[in-house]
Coordinates of C-alpha atoms and ligand atoms in Angstrom, one line a residue:
M1 CA -27.9 -16.5 -2.8
T2 CA -24.9 -14.8 -1.3
E3 CA -23.7 -11.7 -3.2
S4 CA -20.2 -11.7 -4.5
P5 CA -17.8 -9.6 -2.5
R6 CA -17.1 -6.1 -3.6
H7 CA -13.6 -4.5 -3.7
W8 CA -12.7 -1.3 -1.7
V9 CA -9.4 0.6 -1.4
V10 CA -7.7 2.0 1.6
L11 CA -4.9 4.4 1.1
P12 CA -2.7 5.2 4.2
A13 CA -1.3 8.7 3.5
A14 CA -0.9 10.1 7.0
G15 CA 2.9 9.6 7.3
A16 CA 5.2 12.4 8.2
G17 CA 7.8 11.3 5.6
R18 CA 10.7 12.0 7.9
R19 CA 13.2 10.0 5.7
F20 CA 12.2 12.2 2.7
G21 CA 12.3 15.6 4.4
G22 CA 11.5 18.8 2.7
P23 CA 8.5 21.3 3.1
V24 CA 6.0 19.3 0.9
P25 CA 5.0 15.9 2.2
K26 CA 6.2 13.2 -0.3
Q27 CA 2.7 12.2 -1.2
Y28 CA 2.0 15.7 -2.6
L29 CA 5.2 16.1 -4.7
M30 CA 4.6 16.5 -8.4
L31 CA 5.3 13.6 -10.8
R32 CA 4.6 14.0 -14.5
G33 CA 2.2 16.8 -13.9
R34 CA 0.2 15.2 -11.1
R35 CA 0.8 14.7 -7.4
V36 CA 2.1 11.4 -6.1
I37 CA -1.1 10.6 -4.3
E38 CA -3.2 11.4 -7.4
H39 CA -1.3 8.8 -9.4
S40 CA -1.8 6.3 -6.5
I41 CA -5.6 6.9 -6.4
A42 CA -6.0 7.0 -10.2
A43 CA -4.7 3.5 -10.5
F44 CA -7.9 2.3 -8.7
I45 CA -10.6 4.8 -9.1
E46 CA -11.3 4.2 -12.8
H47 CA -11.3 0.4 -12.4
P48 CA -14.8 -1.1 -12.8
L49 CA -14.3 -3.5 -9.9
I50 CA -13.4 -0.8 -7.3
A51 CA -16.5 0.3 -5.3
G52 CA -14.8 3.2 -3.4
C53 CA -11.8 4.4 -1.5
A54 CA -10.9 5.7 2.0
V55 CA -7.8 7.9 2.3
A56 CA -6.2 8.2 5.7
L57 CA -4.7 11.7 6.1
S58 CA -3.1 13.6 9.0
P59 CA -5.8 15.8 10.6
E60 CA -3.5 18.8 9.9
D61 CA -3.2 17.9 6.2
A62 CA -4.0 21.1 4.3
W63 CA -2.8 19.8 0.9
W64 CA -5.6 17.3 0.2
P65 CA -8.2 19.9 -0.8
E66 CA -5.9 20.9 -3.6
T67 CA -6.0 17.4 -5.2
A68 CA -8.2 16.2 -8.0
Y69 CA -9.9 13.6 -5.7
A70 CA -10.8 15.9 -2.7
N71 CA -14.5 16.1 -3.8
H72 CA -14.8 12.8 -5.7
P73 CA -18.0 11.0 -4.6
A74 CA -16.2 7.6 -4.3
V75 CA -13.3 8.9 -2.2
K76 CA -13.7 9.5 1.5
R77 CA -11.2 11.4 3.8
V78 CA -10.5 9.8 7.2
D79 CA -8.1 10.9 10.0
G80 CA -4.9 8.8 10.1
G81 CA -3.2 7.6 13.3
A82 CA 0.2 7.5 15.0
E83 CA 1.3 4.4 13.1
R84 CA 0.5 3.2 9.5
S85 CA -1.5 0.3 11.0
D86 CA -3.6 2.9 13.0
S87 CA -4.3 4.8 9.8
V88 CA -5.4 1.6 8.0
A89 CA -7.6 0.6 11.0
N90 CA -9.3 4.1 10.9
A91 CA -10.0 3.9 7.2
L92 CA -11.4 0.4 7.5
T93 CA -13.7 1.6 10.3
A94 CA -14.9 4.3 7.9
L95 CA -15.9 1.7 5.4
V96 CA -18.1 -0.3 7.9
G97 CA -21.7 0.2 7.0
Q98 CA -21.0 0.7 3.3
A99 CA -18.9 -2.4 3.0
A100 CA -19.7 -6.0 4.2
D101 CA -17.3 -7.9 6.4
A102 CA -16.6 -10.4 3.5
D103 CA -15.8 -7.6 1.0
W104 CA -12.2 -7.3 -0.1
V105 CA -10.2 -4.3 0.9
L106 CA -7.0 -3.5 -1.1
V107 CA -4.6 -1.5 1.1
H108 CA -2.1 0.5 -0.9
D109 CA 0.6 2.9 0.2
A110 CA -0.1 6.4 -1.1
A111 CA 3.6 6.7 -1.7
R112 CA 3.5 4.0 -4.4
P113 CA 2.4 5.9 -7.5
C114 CA 3.6 3.5 -10.2
L115 CA 1.1 0.6 -9.7
A116 CA 0.6 -0.9 -13.2
A117 CA -2.9 -1.8 -14.4
A118 CA -1.6 -5.4 -15.1
D119 CA -0.5 -5.8 -11.5
L120 CA -3.8 -4.7 -10.1
D121 CA -5.7 -7.0 -12.5
Q122 CA -3.4 -9.9 -11.5
L123 CA -4.1 -9.3 -7.8
L124 CA -7.9 -9.0 -8.3
A125 CA -7.9 -12.2 -10.4
A126 CA -6.1 -14.0 -7.6
L127 CA -8.8 -13.0 -5.1
A128 CA -11.5 -14.8 -7.1
D129 CA -10.6 -18.2 -5.6
E130 CA -8.8 -17.1 -2.5
P131 CA -10.0 -17.5 1.1
V132 CA -7.4 -15.5 3.0
G133 CA -6.0 -12.7 0.8
A134 CA -3.0 -11.8 -1.3
L135 CA -0.3 -9.2 -1.8
L136 CA 1.9 -8.1 -4.6
A137 CA 5.5 -9.0 -3.8
V138 CA 8.8 -9.3 -5.6
P139 CA 11.4 -12.1 -5.1
I140 CA 14.7 -10.7 -3.6
Q141 CA 17.7 -10.8 -6.0
D142 CA 20.4 -9.6 -3.7
T143 CA 22.0 -11.6 -0.9
V144 CA 20.4 -10.4 2.4
K145 CA 22.4 -9.9 5.6
A146 CA 21.0 -9.6 9.1
S147 CA 22.7 -7.6 11.8
E148 CA 22.2 -8.1 15.5
E149 CA 21.1 -4.5 16.2
A150 CA 18.9 -2.5 13.8
F151 CA 21.7 -0.3 12.8
D152 CA 24.7 -2.5 13.8
A153 CA 27.4 -2.4 11.1
R154 CA 28.4 -6.1 11.4
V155 CA 26.8 -9.1 9.8
E156 CA 25.2 -11.5 12.2
R157 CA 24.1 -14.0 9.5
T158 CA 23.1 -14.4 5.9
L159 CA 19.5 -15.2 5.1
P160 CA 18.7 -17.8 2.4
R161 CA 17.3 -15.6 -0.4
Q162 CA 15.5 -18.3 -2.3
Q163 CA 12.5 -17.9 0.0
L164 CA 12.6 -14.1 0.5
W165 CA 10.2 -11.6 -1.1
R166 CA 9.8 -7.9 -0.8
A167 CA 6.2 -7.2 0.3
Y168 CA 4.7 -4.5 -1.9
T169 CA 1.1 -3.1 -2.0
P170 CA -1.8 -3.4 -2.7
Q171 CA -2.4 -6.1 -0.1
A172 CA -6.0 -7.4 -0.2
F173 CA -7.9 -8.9 2.7
R174 CA -11.5 -9.3 3.9
L175 CA -12.7 -6.2 5.7
G176 CA -13.8 -8.1 8.8
Q177 CA -10.8 -10.3 9.1
L178 CA -8.3 -7.4 8.6
R179 CA -10.0 -5.3 11.2
E180 CA -9.8 -8.3 13.6
A181 CA -6.1 -8.8 12.8
L182 CA -5.2 -5.2 13.3
A183 CA -7.1 -5.0 16.6
Y184 CA -5.4 -8.1 17.8
C185 CA -1.9 -6.7 17.0
R186 CA -2.8 -3.5 18.7
A187 CA -4.1 -5.2 21.8
Q188 CA -1.0 -7.4 22.0
G189 CA 1.4 -4.5 21.3
I190 CA 2.8 -6.2 18.2
A191 CA 4.3 -3.6 15.8
I192 CA 3.6 -4.3 12.1
T193 CA 4.7 -2.5 9.0
D194 CA 2.3 -4.1 6.5
D195 CA -1.2 -5.6 6.6
A196 CA -0.1 -9.2 5.7
S197 CA 1.9 -9.3 9.0
A198 CA -1.3 -8.7 11.0
M199 CA -3.0 -11.6 9.2
E200 CA 0.0 -13.8 9.8
Q201 CA -0.3 -13.0 13.5
L202 CA -3.8 -14.7 13.3
G203 CA -2.1 -17.8 11.9
L204 CA -3.2 -17.1 8.3
R205 CA -1.0 -17.4 5.2
P206 CA -1.6 -14.7 2.6
R207 CA -0.8 -15.6 -1.0
L208 CA 2.2 -14.0 -2.6
I209 CA 1.6 -12.7 -6.1
E210 CA 4.7 -11.9 -8.1
G211 CA 4.4 -8.2 -9.2
R212 CA 6.5 -5.8 -11.2
T213 CA 9.6 -4.3 -9.7
D214 CA 8.6 -0.7 -10.7
N215 CA 5.9 -0.6 -8.0
I216 CA 8.3 1.3 -5.8
K217 CA 7.6 3.2 -2.6
I218 CA 8.8 6.8 -2.6
T219 CA 10.9 7.0 0.5
R220 CA 14.0 9.1 -0.3
P221 CA 14.5 12.0 -2.7
E222 CA 16.3 9.8 -5.2
D223 CA 13.2 7.7 -5.6
L224 CA 11.3 10.6 -7.3
P225 CA 13.2 10.7 -10.6
L226 CA 13.0 6.9 -10.7
A227 CA 9.2 7.0 -10.3
E228 CA 9.1 9.6 -13.0
F229 CA 11.0 7.3 -15.4
F230 CA 8.8 4.3 -14.6
L231 CA 5.6 6.3 -15.2
E232 CA 7.0 7.5 -18.5
Q233 CA 7.9 3.9 -19.4
Q234 CA 4.4 2.8 -18.6
G235 CA 3.1 5.4 -21.1
H236 CA 1.6 7.9 -18.6
Q237 CA 1.1 11.2 -20.4
E238 CA 1.6 14.6 -18.7
P239 CA -2.0 16.1 -18.3
Ligands
LIG1 O1 6.5 5.0 6.5 P1 6.2 4.2 5.3 O2 6.9 4.8 4.1 O3 6.3 2.8 5.5 O4 4.6 4.5 5.0 C1 3.9 3.9 4.1 C2 2.6 4.5 3.9 O5 1.8 4.6 5.1 C3 2.7 6.0 3.4 O6 1.8 6.2 2.3 C4 2.4 6.8 4.6 O7 1.8 8.1 4.3 C5 1.4 5.9 5.4 N1 1.4 6.2 6.8 C6 0.1 6.5 7.4 N2 0.1 6.8 8.8 C7 1.2 6.7 9.5 C8 2.5 6.4 8.9 C9 2.5 6.1 7.6 O8 -0.9 6.5 6.8 N3 1.1 7.0 10.8

């Protein structure tokens, strides 16, 4: 009899946060009495289906030991890499041995502290009958324009928004297949900004699970009060 796959979490948290700026890296800013990264980990670590977590941090990161999870038995620290995808790949490698190739790995940005329990449950439920994997995403409401150059100020064309989604995290894939996909992209020099993109490069089609819009990624200073508000709305108490 084959054992049912377990579920692991990988948290890329090795970014420099250049768009945010400031002396404290954005994942360590305080939000309703806890650090951003503590909220992000807490969403998973108490969940009965989550077996463990690997957090990818900059080797110079001196903030981590101050957090509530630094000595948690189910949370492992791993060195991150130059790009987000390198950080994820390193964390996946750290799970090898403990986790099986067919186990699910949920990759979640450390900078998304407002993941609601209902969204996590929805994603986990979708994996039960899913061969490839799935991600939380939100349909786009605004009209989307494309410009020729990355920062060109003129519209090149308008994209049909009916089929466009914002890709959020967590994104869940099988450990073995995600490692293969990331290694393939790296070898081919394909730059990717999320894990589903790597799977797509292998010709696979991850399932889109419509999630809540409050699962924002803290990118700019104005995102912090917004995250504070969302956590309050979700009923998070100050410790
Ligand atoms: O840069 P961006 O906001 O897309 O980063 C998303 C997540 O990936 C953040 O939690 C960030 O810390 C992480 N990251 C990483 N390693 C990098 C770059 C980003 O773990 N080299």
